[in-house]
mmCIF file of C-alpha atoms in Angstrom:
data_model
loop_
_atom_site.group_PDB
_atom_site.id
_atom_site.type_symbol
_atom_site.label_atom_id
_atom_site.label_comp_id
_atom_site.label_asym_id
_atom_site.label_seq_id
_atom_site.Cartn_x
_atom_site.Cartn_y
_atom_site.Cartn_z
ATOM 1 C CA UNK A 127 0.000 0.000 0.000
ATOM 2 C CA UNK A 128 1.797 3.598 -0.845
ATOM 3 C CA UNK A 129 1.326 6.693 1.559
ATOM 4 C CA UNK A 130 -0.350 9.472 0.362
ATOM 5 C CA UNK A 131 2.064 12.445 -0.752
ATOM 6 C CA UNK A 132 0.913 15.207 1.599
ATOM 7 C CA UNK A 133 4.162 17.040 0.294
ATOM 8 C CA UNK A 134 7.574 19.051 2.457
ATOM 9 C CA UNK A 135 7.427 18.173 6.517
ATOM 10 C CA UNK A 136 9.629 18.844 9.826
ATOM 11 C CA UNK A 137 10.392 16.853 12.818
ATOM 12 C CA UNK A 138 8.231 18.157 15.567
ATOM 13 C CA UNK A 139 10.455 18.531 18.216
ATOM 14 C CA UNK A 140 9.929 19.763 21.698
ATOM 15 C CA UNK A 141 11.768 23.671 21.081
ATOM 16 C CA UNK A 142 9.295 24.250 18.599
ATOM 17 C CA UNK A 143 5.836 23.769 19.944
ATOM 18 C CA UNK A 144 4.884 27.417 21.045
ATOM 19 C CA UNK A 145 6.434 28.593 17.923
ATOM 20 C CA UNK A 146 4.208 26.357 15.617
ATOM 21 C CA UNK A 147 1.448 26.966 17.817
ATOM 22 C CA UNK A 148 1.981 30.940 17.754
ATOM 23 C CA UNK A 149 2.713 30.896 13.883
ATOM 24 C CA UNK A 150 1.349 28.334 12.431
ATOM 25 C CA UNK A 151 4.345 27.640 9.523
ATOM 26 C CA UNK A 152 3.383 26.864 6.239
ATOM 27 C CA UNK A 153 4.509 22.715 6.296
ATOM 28 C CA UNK A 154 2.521 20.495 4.652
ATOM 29 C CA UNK A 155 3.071 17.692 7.740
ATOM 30 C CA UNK A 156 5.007 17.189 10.871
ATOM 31 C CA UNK A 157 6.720 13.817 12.099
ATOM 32 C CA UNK A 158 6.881 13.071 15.667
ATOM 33 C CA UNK A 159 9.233 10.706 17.700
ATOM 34 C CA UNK A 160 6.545 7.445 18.015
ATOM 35 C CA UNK A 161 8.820 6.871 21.556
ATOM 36 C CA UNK A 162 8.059 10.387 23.418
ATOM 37 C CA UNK A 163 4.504 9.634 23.306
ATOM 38 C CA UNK A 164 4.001 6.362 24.466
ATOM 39 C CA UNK A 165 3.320 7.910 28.340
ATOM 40 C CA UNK A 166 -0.343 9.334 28.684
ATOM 41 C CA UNK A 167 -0.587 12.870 29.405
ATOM 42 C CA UNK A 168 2.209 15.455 29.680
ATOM 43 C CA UNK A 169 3.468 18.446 27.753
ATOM 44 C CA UNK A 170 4.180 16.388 24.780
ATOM 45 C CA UNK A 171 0.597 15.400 24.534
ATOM 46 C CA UNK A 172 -0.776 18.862 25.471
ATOM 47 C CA UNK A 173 1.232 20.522 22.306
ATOM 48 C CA UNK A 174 0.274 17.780 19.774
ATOM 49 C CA UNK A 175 -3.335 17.706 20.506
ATOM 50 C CA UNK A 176 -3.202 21.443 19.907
ATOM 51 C CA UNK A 177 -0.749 20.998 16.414
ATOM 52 C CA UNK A 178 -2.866 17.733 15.123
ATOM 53 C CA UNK A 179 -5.679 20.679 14.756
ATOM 54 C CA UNK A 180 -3.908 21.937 11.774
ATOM 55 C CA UNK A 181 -1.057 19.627 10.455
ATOM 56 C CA UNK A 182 -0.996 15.614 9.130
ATOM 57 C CA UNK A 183 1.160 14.069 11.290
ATOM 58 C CA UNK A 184 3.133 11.527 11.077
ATOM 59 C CA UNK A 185 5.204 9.019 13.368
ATOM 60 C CA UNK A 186 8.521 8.346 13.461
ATOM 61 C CA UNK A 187 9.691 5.282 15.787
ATOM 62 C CA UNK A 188 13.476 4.827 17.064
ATOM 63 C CA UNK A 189 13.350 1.700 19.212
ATOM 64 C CA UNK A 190 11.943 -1.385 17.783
ATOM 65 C CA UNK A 191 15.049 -3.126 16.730
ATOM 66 C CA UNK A 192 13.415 -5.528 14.080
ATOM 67 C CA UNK A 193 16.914 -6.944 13.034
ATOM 68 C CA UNK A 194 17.928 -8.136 16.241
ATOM 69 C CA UNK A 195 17.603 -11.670 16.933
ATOM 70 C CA UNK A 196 16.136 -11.500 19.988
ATOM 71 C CA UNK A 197 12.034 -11.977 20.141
ATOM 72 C CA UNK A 198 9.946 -9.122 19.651
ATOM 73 C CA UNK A 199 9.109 -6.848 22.562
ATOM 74 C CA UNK A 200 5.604 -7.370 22.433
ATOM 75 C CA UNK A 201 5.215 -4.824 25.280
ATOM 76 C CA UNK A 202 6.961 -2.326 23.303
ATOM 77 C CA UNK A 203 4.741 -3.128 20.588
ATOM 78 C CA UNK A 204 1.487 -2.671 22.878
ATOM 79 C CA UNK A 205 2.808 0.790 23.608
ATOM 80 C CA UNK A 206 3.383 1.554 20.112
ATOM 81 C CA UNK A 207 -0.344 0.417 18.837
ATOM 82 C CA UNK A 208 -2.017 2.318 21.515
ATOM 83 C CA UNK A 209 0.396 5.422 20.739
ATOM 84 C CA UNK A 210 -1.074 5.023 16.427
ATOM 85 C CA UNK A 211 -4.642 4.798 17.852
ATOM 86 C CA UNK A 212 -4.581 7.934 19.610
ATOM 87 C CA UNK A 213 -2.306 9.897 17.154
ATOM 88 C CA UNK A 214 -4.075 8.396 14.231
ATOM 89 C CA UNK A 215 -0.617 9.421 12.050
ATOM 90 C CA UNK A 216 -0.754 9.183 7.901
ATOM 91 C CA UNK A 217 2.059 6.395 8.544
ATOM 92 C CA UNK A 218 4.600 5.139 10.788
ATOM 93 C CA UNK A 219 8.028 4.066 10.486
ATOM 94 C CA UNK A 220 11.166 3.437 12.335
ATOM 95 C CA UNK A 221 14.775 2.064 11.270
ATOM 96 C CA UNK A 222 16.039 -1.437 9.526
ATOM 97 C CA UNK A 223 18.429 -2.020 12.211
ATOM 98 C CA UNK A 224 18.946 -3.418 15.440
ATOM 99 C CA UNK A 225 19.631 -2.003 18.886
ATOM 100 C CA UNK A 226 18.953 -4.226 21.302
ATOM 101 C CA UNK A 227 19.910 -8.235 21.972
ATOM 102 C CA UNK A 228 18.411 -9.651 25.190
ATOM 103 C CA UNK A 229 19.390 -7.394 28.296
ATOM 104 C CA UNK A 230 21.967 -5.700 26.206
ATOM 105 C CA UNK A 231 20.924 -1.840 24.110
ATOM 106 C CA UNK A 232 22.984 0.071 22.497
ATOM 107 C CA UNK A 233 20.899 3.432 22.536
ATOM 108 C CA UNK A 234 22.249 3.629 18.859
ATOM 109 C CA UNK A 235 21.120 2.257 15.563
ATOM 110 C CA UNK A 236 23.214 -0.438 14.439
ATOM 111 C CA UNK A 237 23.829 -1.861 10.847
ATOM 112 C CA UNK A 238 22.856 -5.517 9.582
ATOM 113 C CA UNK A 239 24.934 -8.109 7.712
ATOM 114 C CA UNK A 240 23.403 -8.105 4.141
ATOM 115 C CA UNK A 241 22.346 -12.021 4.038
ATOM 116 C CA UNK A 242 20.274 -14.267 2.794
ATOM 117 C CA UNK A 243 19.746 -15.065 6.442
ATOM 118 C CA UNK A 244 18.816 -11.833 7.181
ATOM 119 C CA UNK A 245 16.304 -10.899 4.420
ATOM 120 C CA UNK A 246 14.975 -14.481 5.559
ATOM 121 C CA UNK A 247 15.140 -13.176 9.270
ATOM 122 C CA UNK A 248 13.557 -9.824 8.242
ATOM 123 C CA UNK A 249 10.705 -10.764 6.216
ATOM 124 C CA UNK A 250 9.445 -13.056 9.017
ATOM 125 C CA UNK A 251 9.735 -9.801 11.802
ATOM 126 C CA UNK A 252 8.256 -7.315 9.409
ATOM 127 C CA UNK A 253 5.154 -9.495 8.253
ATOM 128 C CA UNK A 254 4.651 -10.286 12.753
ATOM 129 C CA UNK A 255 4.975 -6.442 13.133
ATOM 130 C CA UNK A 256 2.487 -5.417 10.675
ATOM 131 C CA UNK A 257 0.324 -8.479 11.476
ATOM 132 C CA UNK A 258 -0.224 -7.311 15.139
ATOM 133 C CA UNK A 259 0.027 -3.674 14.234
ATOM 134 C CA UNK A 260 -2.886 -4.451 11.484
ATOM 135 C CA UNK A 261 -1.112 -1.590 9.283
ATOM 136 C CA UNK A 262 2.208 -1.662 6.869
ATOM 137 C CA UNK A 263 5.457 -0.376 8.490
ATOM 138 C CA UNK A 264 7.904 2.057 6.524
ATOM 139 C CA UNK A 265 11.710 1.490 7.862
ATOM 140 C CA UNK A 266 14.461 3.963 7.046
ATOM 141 C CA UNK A 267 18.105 2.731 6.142
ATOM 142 C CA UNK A 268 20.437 3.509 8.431
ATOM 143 C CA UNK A 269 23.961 5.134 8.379
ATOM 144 C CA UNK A 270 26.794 3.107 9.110
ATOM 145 C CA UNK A 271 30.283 3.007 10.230
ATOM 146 C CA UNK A 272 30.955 -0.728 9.746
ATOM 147 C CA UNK A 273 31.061 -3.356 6.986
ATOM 148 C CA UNK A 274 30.235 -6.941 7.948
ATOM 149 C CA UNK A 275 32.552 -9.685 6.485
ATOM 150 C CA UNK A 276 29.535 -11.810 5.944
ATOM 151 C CA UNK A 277 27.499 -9.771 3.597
ATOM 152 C CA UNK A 278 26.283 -10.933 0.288
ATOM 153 C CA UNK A 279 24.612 -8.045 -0.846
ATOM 154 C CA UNK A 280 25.402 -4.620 -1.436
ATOM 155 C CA UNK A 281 22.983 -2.747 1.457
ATOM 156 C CA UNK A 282 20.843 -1.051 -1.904
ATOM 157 C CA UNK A 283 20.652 -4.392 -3.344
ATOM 158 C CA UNK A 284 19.779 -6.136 0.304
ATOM 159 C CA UNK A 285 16.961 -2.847 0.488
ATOM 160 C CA UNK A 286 15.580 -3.710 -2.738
ATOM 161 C CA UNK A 287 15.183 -7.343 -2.466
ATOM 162 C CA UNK A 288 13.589 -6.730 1.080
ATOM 163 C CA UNK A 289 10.892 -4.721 -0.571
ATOM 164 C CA UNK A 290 10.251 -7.060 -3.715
ATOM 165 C CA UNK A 291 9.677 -9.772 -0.876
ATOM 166 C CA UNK A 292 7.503 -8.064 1.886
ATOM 167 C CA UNK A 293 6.108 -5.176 0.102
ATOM 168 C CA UNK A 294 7.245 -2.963 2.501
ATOM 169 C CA UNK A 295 8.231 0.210 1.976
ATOM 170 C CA UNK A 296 11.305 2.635 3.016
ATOM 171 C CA UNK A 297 11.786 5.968 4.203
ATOM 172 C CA UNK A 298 15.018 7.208 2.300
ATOM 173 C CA UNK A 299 17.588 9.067 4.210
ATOM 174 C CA UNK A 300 19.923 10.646 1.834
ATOM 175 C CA UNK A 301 21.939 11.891 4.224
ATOM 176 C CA UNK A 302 22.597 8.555 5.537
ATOM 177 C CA UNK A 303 23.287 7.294 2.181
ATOM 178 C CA UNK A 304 26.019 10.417 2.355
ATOM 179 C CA UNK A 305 27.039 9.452 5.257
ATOM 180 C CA UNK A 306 27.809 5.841 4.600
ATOM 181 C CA UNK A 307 28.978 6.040 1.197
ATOM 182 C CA UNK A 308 31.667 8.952 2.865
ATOM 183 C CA UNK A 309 32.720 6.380 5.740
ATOM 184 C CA UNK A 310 32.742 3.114 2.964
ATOM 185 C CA UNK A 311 33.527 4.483 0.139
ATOM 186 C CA UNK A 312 31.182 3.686 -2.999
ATOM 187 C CA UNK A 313 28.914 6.322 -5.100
ATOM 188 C CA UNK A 314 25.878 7.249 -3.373
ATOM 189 C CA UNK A 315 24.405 7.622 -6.855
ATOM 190 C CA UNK A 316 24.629 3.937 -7.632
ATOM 191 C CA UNK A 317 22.782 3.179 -4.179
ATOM 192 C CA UNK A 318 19.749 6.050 -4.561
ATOM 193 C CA UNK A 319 19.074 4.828 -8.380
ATOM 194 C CA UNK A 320 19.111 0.828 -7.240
ATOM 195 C CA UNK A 321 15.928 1.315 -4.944
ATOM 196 C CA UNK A 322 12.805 1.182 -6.869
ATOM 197 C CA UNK A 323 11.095 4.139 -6.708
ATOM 198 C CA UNK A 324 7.484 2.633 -5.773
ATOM 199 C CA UNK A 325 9.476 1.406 -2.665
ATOM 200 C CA UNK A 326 9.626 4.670 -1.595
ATOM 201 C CA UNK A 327 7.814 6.707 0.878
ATOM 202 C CA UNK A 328 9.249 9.532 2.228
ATOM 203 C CA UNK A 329 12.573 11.107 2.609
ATOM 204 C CA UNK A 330 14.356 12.717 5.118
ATOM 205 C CA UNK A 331 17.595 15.519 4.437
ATOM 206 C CA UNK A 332 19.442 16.492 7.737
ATOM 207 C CA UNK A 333 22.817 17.471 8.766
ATOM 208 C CA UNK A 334 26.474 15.627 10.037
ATOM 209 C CA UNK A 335 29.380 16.051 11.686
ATOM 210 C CA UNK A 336 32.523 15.927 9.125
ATOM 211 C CA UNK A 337 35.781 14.806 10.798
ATOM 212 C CA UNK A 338 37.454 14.507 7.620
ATOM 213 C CA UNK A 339 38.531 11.165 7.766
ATOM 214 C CA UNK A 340 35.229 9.861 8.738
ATOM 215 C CA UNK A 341 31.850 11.315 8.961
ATOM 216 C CA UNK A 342 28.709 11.085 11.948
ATOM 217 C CA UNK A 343 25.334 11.191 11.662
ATOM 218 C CA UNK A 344 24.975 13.457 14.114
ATOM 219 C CA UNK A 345 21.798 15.731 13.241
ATOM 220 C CA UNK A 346 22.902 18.520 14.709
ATOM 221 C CA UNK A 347 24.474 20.726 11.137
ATOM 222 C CA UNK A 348 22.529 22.292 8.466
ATOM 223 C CA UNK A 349 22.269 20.220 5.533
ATOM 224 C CA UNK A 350 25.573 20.223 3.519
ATOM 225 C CA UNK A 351 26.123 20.938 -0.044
ATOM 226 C CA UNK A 352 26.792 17.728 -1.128
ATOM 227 C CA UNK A 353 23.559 16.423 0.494
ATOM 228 C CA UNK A 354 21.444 18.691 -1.368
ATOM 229 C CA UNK A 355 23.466 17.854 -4.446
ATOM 230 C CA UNK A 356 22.229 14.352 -4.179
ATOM 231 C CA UNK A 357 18.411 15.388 -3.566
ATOM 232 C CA UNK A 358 18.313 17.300 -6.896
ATOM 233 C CA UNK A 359 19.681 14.776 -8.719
ATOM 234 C CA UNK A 360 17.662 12.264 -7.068
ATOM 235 C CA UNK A 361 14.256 13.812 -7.388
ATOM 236 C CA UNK A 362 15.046 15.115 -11.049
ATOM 237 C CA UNK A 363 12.184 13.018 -13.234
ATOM 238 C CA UNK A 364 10.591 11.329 -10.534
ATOM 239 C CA UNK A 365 6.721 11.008 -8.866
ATOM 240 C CA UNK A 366 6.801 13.673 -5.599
ATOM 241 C CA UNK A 367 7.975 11.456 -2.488
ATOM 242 C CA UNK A 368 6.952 13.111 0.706
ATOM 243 C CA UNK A 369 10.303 14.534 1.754
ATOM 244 C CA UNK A 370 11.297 16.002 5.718
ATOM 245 C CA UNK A 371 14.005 18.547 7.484
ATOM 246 C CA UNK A 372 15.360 16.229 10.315
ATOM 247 C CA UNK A 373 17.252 18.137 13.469
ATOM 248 C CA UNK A 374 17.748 16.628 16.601
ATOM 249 C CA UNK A 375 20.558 19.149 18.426
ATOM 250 C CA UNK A 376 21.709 22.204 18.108
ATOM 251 C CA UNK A 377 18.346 24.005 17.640
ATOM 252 C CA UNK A 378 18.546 27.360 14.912
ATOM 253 C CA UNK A 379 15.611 29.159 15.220
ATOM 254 C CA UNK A 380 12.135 27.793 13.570
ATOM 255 C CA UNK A 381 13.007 30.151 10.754
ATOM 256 C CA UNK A 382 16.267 28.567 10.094
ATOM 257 C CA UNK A 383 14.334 24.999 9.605
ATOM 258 C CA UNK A 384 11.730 26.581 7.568
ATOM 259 C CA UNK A 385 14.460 28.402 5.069
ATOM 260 C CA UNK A 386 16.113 24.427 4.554
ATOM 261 C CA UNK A 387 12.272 23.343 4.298
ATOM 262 C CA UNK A 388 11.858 26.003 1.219
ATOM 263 C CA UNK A 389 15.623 25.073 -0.418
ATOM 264 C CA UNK A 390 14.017 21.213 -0.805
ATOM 265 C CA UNK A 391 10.996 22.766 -1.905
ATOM 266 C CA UNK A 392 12.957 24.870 -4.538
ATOM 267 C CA UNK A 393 15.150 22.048 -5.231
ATOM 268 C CA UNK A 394 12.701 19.102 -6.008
ATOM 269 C CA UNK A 395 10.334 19.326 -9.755
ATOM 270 C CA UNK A 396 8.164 21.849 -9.751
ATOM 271 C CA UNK A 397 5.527 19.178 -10.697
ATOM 272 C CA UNK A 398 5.870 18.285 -7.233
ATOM 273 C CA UNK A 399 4.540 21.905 -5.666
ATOM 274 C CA UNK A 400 1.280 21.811 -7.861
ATOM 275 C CA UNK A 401 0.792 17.693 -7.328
ATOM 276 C CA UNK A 402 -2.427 16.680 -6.393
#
């Protein structure tokens, strides 16, 4: 099932919520952390009630670890279908990754091998998610500062057999893709144009730290030159995919966010502005 394109978003982060609620920006859709609403009540839930008046929104998970090998957190899970009933979001999503394995978590978002065994391991986890969630799930790659030995695949060839086998979807981080192909070395062109297009939902642009030898998805930068680079030639000839400013530290102002939300709106085919 695709998402509907409601068109250019933000992450809806705590800074922001008197702002929005003063101003009311002109963004098509916001995308909140799925995690920071699981607990009833509370200022997060006393600003959204007040922003889901005027925006789509959208949700945005960081915890469920499908890759790991350990068994689902079905509690987790709980928490996460009560938290869609009451938000009633356009879609959800979190990462392909894992985080967690028994007692042990990382607190980051760690890279798979690209297997067989995986995809096998995958498909299984993805179709019990959205079995007991009764809706599809949309999971965003990851980036990465490790290779596995054991891989098979390349990770866009891995992505795109994943979605010819569950029908799932992705949310597209072309930062990430930055990211990794900086820290690994290959052409991030080769990876965007591998992933079928249908498989795509949404996309998310956000900033890193650059440390020259390596670089760190660290959220916290305005989106770099090279990242927009990729977007434009990305989007150039394609359907409009719902695309969103990510920022997690280092706060500018809300009209810092909305000047990067109008560059990807300048940036991506003008087709895209009148879709719909």
């Amino acid at each position: 099932m695709s998402v509907p394109f409601l068109g250019f978003g933000l992450g809806l982060r705590t800074c922001y919520f008197d702002a929005i609620i003063d101003t009311q920006p002109q963004v098509d859709w916001f995308e909140i952390i799925s995690e920071n609403y699981f607990v009833d009540g509370g200022k997060p839930w006393y600003y959204l009630s007040q922003i889901k008046e005027h925006y789509p929104i959208v949700m945005h998970g960081v915890s469920m670890s499908i890759g790991s090998t350990s068994p689902l957190d079905m509690n987790y899970l709980a928490q996460l279908k009560r938290t869609i009933a009451r938000v009633e979001p356009e879609w959800v999503s979190d990462h392909l990754c894992f985080s967690s394995l028994g007692e042990f978590n990382s607190h980051d978002l760690l890279p798979l091998p690209y297997t067989e065994e995986a995809l096998i391991h995958l498909t299984a986890r993805i179709n019990q998610v959205q079995d007991y969630l009764e809706r599809p799930m949309i999971f965003e790659n990851v980036s990465s500062y490790l290779n596995y030995k054991q891989s098979e695949l390349t990770e866009w060839a891995f992505l795109s057999e994943l979605h010819q086998r569950t029908g799932c979807q992705l949310l597209l981080d072309i930062n990430n893709v930055y990211v990794s192909s900086r820290n690994h070395q290959f052409d991030p062109m080769t990876y965007l144009n591998a992933i079928p297009t249908q498989a795509i939902a949404q996309i998310h642009l956000a900033g890193h730290s650059d440390f020259g030898t390596h670089i760190v998805d660290t959220h916290d930068q305005p989106i770099c030159e090279e990242v927009w680079s990729l977007y434009r030639q990305y989007t150039q000839n394609r359907s409009p995919i719902n695309t969103m400013i990510e920022r997690d530290d280092n706060f500018p102002e809300l009209a810092g966010l909305l000047q990067e939300l109008n560059l990807a709106k300048g940036i991506a085919p003008s087709s895209w502005r009148t879709y719909g």
